[in-house]
mmCIF file of C-alpha atoms in Angstrom:
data_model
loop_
_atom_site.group_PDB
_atom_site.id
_atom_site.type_symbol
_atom_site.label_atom_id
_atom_site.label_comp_id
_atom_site.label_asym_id
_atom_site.label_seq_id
_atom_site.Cartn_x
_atom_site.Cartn_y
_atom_site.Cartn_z
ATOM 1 C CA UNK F 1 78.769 -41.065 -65.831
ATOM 2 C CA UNK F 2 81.828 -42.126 -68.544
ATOM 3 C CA UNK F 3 81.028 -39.224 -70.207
ATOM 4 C CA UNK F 4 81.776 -37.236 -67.496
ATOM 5 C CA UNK F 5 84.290 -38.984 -65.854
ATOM 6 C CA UNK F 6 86.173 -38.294 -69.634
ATOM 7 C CA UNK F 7 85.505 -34.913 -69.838
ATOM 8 C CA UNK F 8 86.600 -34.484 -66.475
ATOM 9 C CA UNK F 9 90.153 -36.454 -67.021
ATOM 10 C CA UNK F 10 90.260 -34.287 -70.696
ATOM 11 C CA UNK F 11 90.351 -31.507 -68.626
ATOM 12 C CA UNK F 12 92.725 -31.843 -66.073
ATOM 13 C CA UNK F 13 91.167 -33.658 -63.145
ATOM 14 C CA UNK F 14 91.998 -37.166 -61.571
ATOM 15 C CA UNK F 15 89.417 -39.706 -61.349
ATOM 16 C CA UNK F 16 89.151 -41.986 -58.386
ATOM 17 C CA UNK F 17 86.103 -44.601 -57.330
ATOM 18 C CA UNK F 18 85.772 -44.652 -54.428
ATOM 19 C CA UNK F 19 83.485 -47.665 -53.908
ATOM 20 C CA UNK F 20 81.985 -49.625 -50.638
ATOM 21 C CA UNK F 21 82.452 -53.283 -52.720
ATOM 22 C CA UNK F 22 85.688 -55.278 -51.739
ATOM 23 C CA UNK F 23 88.935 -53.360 -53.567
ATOM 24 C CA UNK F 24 90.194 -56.896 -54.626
ATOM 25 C CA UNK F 25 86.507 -56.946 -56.256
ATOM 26 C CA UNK F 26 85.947 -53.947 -58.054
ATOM 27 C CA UNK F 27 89.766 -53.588 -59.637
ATOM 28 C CA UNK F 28 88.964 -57.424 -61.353
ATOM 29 C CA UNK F 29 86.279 -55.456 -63.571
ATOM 30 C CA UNK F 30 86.302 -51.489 -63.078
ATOM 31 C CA UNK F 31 89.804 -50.742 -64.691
ATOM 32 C CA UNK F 32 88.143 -52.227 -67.908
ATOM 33 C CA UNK F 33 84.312 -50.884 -67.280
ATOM 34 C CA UNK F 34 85.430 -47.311 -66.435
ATOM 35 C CA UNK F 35 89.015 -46.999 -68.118
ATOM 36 C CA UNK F 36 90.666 -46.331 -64.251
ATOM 37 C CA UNK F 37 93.799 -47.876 -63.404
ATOM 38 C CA UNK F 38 93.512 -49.929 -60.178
ATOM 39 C CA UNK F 39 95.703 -48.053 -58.190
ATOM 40 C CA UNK F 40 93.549 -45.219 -58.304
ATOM 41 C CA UNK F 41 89.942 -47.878 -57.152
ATOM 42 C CA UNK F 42 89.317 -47.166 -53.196
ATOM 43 C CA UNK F 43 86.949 -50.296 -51.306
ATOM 44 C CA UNK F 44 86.989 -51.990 -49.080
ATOM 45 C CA UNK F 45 89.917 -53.609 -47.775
ATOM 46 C CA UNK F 46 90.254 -57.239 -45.255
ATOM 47 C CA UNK F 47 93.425 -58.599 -43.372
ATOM 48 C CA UNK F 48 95.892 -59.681 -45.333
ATOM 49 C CA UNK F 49 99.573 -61.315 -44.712
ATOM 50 C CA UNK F 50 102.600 -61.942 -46.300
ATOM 51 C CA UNK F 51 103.332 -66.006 -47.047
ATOM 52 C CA UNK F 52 106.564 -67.155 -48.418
ATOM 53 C CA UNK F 53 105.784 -70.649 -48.544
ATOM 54 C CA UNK F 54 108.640 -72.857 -50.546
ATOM 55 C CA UNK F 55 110.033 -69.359 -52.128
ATOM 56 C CA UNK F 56 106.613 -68.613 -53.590
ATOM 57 C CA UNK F 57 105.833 -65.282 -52.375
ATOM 58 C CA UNK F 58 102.114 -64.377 -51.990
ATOM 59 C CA UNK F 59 99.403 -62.263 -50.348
ATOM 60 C CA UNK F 60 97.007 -64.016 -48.782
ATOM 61 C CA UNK F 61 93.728 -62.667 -47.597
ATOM 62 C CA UNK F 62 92.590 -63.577 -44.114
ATOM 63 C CA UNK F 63 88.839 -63.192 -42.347
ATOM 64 C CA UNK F 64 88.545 -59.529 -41.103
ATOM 65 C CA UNK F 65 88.048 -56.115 -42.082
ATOM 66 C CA UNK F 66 89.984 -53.739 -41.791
ATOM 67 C CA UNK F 67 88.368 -50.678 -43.978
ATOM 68 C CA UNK F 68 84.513 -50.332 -44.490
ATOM 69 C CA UNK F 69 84.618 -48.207 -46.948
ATOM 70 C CA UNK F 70 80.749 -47.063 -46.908
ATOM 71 C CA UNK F 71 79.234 -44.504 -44.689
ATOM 72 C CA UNK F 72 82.276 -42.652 -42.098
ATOM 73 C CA UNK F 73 84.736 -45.273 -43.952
ATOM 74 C CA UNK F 74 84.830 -43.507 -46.929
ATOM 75 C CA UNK F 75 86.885 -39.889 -45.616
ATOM 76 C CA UNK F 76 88.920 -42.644 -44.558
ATOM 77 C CA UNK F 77 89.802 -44.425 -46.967
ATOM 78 C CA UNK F 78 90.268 -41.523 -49.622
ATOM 79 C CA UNK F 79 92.412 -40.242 -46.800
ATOM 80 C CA UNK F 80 94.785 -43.548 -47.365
ATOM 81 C CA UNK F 81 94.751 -44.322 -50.741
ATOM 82 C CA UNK F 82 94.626 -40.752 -52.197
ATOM 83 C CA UNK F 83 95.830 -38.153 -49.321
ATOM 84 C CA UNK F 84 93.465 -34.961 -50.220
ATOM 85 C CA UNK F 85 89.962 -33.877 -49.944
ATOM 86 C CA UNK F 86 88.475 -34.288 -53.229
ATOM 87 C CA UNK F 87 87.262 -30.885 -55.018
ATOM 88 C CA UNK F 88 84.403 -32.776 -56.369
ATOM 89 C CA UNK F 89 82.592 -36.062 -55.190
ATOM 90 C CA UNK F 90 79.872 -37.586 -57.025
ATOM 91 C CA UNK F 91 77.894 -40.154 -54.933
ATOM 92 C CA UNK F 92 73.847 -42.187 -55.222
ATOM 93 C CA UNK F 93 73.192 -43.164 -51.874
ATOM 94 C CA UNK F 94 73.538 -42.600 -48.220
ATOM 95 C CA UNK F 95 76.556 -44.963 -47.954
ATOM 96 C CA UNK F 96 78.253 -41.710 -49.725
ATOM 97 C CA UNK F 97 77.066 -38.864 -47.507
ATOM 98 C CA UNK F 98 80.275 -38.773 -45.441
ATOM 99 C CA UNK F 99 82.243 -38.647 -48.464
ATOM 100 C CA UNK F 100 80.419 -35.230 -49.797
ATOM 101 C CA UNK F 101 80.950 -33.983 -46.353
ATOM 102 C CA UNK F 102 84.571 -34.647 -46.280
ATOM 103 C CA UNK F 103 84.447 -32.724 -49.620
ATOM 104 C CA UNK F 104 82.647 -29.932 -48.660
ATOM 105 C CA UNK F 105 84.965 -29.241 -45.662
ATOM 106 C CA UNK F 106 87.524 -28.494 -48.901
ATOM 107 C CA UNK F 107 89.322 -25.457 -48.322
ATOM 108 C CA UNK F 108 88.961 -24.881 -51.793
ATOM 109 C CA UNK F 109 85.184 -24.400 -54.218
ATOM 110 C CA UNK F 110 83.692 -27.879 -54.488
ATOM 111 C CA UNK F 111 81.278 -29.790 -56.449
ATOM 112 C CA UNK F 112 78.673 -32.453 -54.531
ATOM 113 C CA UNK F 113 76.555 -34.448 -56.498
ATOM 114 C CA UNK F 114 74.413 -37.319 -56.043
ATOM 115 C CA UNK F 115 73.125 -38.819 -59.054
ATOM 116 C CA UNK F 116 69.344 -39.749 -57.877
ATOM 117 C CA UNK F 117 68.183 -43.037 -59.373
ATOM 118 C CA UNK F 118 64.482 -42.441 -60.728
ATOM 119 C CA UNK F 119 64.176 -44.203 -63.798
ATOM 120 C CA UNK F 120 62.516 -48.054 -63.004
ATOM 121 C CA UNK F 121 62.145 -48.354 -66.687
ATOM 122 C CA UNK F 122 65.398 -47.545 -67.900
ATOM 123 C CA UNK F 123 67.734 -48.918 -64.875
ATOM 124 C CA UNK F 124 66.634 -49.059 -61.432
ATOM 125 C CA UNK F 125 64.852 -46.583 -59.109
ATOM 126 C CA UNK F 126 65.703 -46.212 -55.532
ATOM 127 C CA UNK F 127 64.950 -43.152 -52.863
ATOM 128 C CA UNK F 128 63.747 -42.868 -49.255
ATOM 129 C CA UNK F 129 62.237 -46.749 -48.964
ATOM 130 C CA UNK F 130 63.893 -48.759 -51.195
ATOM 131 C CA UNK F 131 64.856 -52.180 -50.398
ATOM 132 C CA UNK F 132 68.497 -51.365 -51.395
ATOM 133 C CA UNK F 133 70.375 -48.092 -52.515
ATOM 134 C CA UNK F 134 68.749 -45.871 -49.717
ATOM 135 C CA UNK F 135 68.916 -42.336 -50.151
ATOM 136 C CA UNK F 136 66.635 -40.384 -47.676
ATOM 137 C CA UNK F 137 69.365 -38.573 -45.289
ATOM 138 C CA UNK F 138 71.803 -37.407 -47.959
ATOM 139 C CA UNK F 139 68.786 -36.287 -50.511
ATOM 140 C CA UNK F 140 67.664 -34.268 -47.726
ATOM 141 C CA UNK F 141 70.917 -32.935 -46.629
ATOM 142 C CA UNK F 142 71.617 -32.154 -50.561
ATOM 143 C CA UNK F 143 68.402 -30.211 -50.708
ATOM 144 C CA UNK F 144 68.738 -28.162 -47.544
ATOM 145 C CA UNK F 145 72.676 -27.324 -48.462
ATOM 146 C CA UNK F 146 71.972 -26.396 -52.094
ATOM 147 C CA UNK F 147 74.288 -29.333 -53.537
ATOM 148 C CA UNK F 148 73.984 -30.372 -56.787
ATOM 149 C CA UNK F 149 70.725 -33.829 -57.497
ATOM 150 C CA UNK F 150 71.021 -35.248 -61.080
ATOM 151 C CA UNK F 151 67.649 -36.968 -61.342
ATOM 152 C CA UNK F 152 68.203 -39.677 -63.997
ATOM 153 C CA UNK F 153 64.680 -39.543 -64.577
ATOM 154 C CA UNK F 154 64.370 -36.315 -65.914
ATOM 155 C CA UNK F 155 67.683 -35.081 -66.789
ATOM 156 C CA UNK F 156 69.502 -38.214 -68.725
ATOM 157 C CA UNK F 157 68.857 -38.614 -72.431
ATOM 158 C CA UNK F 158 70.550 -42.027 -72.288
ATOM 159 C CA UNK F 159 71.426 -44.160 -69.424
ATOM 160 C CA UNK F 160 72.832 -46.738 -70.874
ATOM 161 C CA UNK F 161 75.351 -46.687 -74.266
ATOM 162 C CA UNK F 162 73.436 -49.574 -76.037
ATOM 163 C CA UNK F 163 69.744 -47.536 -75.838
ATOM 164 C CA UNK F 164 71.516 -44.951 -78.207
#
């Protein structure tokens, strides 16, 4: 996946992750994992207020959500943070079908993917009754609309950089 996300930024395109983990979470350690800045990391998002306590301004997070970004919360959220349908979404589980239908109701040609997690040896395997990481709608979906299934199984030479 960083080799695509560079060749897509080397030619032309934007990179966003769009992610159903807590924003505050994943910009700590995916600006440095995947090289994107944080402003362009979509989660989920909780209350939040404004505190000026003794001229010491902060943010303070408070119980409450107020974005889900997983399942319908995704359109959503990539409609606040980034303002456009995406022209190609790249996704692993159902948590991200929503997201390739937001994308495929571009105006313009678009690319869905969902990267299919086979390989139990080399990383983890999950499908239609896995304990976590269920895909069984949006593999089916995928199949019946033609949409692009990398199956890491059979179509990665290298999952990971260190097996190189």
């Amino acid at each position: 996946m960083l080799e695509l996300m560079t060749y897509l930024e080397a030619n032309g395109f934007t990179n966003f992750i769009v992610s159903g983990g807590d924003i505050d979470f994943m910009r700590a350690w995916a600006t440095e994992t995947y090289g994107i800045p944080s402003h362009r990391i979509v989660g989920s998002t909780v209350e939040a207020e404004y505190d000026n306590t003794d001229g010491k301004a902060s943010v303070i997070r408070l119980p409450g959500v107020v974005l889900a970004d997983r399942g319908d919360g995704k359109p959503i959220g990539i409609y606040r943070h980034i303002g456009k349908k995406p022209i190609f979404a790249a996704g692993n589980s159902d948590g991200d079908l929503e997201m390739l239908h937001y994308t495929d109701a571009n105006a313009h040609p678009s690319l869905k993917l969902y990267v299919h997690h086979t390989d139990e040896t080399r990383e983890w395997a999950y499908d239609r009754d896995s304990p976590i990481g269920e895909l069984n709608k949006g593999l089916d979906e995928a199949m019946a609309k033609n949409w692009t299934i990398a199956n890491m199984k059979k179509r990665w030479n290298t999952v990971f950089s260190f097996e190189k």
